[in-house]
Coordinates of N, CA and C in Angstrom, one line a residue:
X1 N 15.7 17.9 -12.7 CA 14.8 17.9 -11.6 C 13.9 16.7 -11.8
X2 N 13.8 16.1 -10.9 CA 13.0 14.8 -11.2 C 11.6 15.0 -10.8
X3 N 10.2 14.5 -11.6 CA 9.4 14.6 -11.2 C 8.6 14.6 -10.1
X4 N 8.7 14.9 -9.1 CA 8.2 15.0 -7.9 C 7.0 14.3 -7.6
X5 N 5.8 14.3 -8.7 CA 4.2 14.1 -8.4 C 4.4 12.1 -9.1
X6 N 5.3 12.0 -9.8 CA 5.3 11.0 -10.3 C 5.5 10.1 -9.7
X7 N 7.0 10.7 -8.8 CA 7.7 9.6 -7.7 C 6.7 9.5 -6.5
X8 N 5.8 10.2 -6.1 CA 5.3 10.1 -5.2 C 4.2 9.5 -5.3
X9 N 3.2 9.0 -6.8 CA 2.3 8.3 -6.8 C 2.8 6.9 -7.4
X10 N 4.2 6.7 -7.8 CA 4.5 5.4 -7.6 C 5.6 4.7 -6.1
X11 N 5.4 5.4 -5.3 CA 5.8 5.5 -4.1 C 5.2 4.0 -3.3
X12 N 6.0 3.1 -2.7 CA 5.7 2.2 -1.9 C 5.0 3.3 -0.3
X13 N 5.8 3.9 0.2 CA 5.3 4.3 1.2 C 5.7 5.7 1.0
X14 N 4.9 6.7 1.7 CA 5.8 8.1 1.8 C 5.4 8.6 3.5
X15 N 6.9 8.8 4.3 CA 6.3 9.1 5.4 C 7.3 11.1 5.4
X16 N 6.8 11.3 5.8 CA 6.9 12.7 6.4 C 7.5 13.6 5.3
X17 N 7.0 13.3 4.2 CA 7.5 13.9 3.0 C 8.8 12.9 2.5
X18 N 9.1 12.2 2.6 CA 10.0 10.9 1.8 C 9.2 9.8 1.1
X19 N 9.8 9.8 0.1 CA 8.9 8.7 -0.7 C 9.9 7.5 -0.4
X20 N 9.4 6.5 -0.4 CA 9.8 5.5 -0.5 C 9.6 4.4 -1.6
X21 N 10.8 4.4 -2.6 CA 10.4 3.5 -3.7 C 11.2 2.4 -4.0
X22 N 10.9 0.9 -4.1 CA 11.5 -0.1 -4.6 C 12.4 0.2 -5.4
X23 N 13.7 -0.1 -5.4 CA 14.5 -0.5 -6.8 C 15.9 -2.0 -6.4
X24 N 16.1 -2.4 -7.3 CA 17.0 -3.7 -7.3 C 17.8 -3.2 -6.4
X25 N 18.4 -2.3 -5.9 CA 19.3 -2.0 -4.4 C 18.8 -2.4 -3.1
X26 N 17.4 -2.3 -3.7 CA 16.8 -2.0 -2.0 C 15.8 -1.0 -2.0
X27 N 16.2 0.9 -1.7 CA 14.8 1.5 -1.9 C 15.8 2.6 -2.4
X28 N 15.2 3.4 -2.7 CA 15.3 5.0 -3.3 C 14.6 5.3 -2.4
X29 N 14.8 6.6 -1.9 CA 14.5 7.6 -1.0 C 14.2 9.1 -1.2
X30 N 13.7 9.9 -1.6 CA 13.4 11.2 -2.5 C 13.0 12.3 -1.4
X31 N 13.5 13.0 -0.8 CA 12.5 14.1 -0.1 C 11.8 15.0 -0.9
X32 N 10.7 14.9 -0.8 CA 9.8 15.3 -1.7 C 9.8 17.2 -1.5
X33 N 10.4 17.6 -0.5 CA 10.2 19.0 -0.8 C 11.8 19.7 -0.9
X34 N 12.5 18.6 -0.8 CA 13.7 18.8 -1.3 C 14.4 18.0 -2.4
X35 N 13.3 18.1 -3.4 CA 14.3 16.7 -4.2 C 15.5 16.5 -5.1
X36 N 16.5 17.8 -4.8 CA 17.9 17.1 -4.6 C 18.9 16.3 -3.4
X37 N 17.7 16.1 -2.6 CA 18.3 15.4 -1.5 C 17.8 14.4 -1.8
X38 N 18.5 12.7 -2.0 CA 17.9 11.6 -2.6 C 18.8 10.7 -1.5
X39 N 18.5 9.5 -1.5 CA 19.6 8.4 -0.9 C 18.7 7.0 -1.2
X40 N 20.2 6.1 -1.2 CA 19.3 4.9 -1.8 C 20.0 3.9 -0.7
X41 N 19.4 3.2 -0.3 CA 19.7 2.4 0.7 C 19.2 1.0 0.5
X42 N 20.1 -0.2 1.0 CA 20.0 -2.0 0.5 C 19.2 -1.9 1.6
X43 N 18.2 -3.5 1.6 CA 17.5 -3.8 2.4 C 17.5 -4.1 3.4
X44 N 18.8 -4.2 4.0 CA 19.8 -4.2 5.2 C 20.0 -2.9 5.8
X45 N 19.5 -1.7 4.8 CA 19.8 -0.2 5.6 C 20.9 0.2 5.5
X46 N 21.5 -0.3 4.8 CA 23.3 0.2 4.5 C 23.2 1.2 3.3
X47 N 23.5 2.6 3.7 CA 23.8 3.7 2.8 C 24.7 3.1 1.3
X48 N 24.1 3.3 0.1 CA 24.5 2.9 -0.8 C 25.2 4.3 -2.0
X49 N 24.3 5.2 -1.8 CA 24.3 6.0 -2.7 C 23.4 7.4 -1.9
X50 N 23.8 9.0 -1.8 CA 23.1 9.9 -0.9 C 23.3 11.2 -1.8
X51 N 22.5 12.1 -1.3 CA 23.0 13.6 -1.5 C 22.7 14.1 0.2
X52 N 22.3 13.1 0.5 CA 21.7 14.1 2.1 C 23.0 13.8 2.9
X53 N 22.9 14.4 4.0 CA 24.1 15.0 4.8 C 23.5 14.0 6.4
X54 N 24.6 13.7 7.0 CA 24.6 12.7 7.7 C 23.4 13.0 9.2
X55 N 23.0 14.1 9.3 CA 21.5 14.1 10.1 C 20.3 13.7 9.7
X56 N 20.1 14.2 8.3 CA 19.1 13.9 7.3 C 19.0 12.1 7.1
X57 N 20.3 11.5 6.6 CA 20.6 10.1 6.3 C 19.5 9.6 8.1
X58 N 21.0 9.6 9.0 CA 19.6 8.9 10.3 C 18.5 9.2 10.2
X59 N 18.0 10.3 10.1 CA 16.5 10.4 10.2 C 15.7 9.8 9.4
X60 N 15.9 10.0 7.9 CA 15.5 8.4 7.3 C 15.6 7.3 7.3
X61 N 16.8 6.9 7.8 CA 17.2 5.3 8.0 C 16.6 5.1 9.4
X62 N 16.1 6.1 10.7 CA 15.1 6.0 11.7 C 13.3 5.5 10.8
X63 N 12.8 6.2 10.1 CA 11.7 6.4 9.3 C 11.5 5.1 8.4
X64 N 12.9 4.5 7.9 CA 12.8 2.9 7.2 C 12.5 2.1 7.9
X65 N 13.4 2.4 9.6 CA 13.3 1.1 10.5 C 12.2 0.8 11.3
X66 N 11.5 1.9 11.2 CA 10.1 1.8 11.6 C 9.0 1.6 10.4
X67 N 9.2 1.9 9.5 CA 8.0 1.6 8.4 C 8.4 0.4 7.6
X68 N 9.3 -0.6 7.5 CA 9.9 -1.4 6.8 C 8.9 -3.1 6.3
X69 N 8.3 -2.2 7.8 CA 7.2 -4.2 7.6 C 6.2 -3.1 6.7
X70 N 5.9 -2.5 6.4 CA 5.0 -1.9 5.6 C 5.2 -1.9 4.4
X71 N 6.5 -2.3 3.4 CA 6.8 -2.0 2.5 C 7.3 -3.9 2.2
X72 N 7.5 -4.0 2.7 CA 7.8 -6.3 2.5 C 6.5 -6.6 1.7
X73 N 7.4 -7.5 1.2 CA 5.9 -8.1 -0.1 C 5.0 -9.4 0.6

């Protein structure tokens, strides 16, 4: 079980309970109140790696494409 309080205070953004964290792919993605649901997605928004299930996946990759200038260096 991964730390929950950890990922979420090194979190670039967290919207609706998803953390959003940098990694060399692109981001990590964590639902914080479900955190075996994880997905990691390239900068481009192309599903790379998931546990979430394909309604879950859109609605984050909705939540990236709208918070994304928020997270650019």
């Amino acid at each position: 079980m991964p730390d929950v309080i950890k990922i979420a205070d090194e979190a670039e953004l967290i919207v609706n309970g998803y953390a959003f964290t940098k990694c060399p792919e692109g981001f990590r993605i964590l639902n914080l109140n479900r955190p075996d649901k994880a997905l990691v997605i390239s900068k481009e928004g192309d599903t790379l790696e998931t546990t979430m299930d394909d309604i879950e996946i859109r609605i984050v990759k909705d939540y990236y494409d709208k918070n994304k200038r928020f997270m650019e260096e």
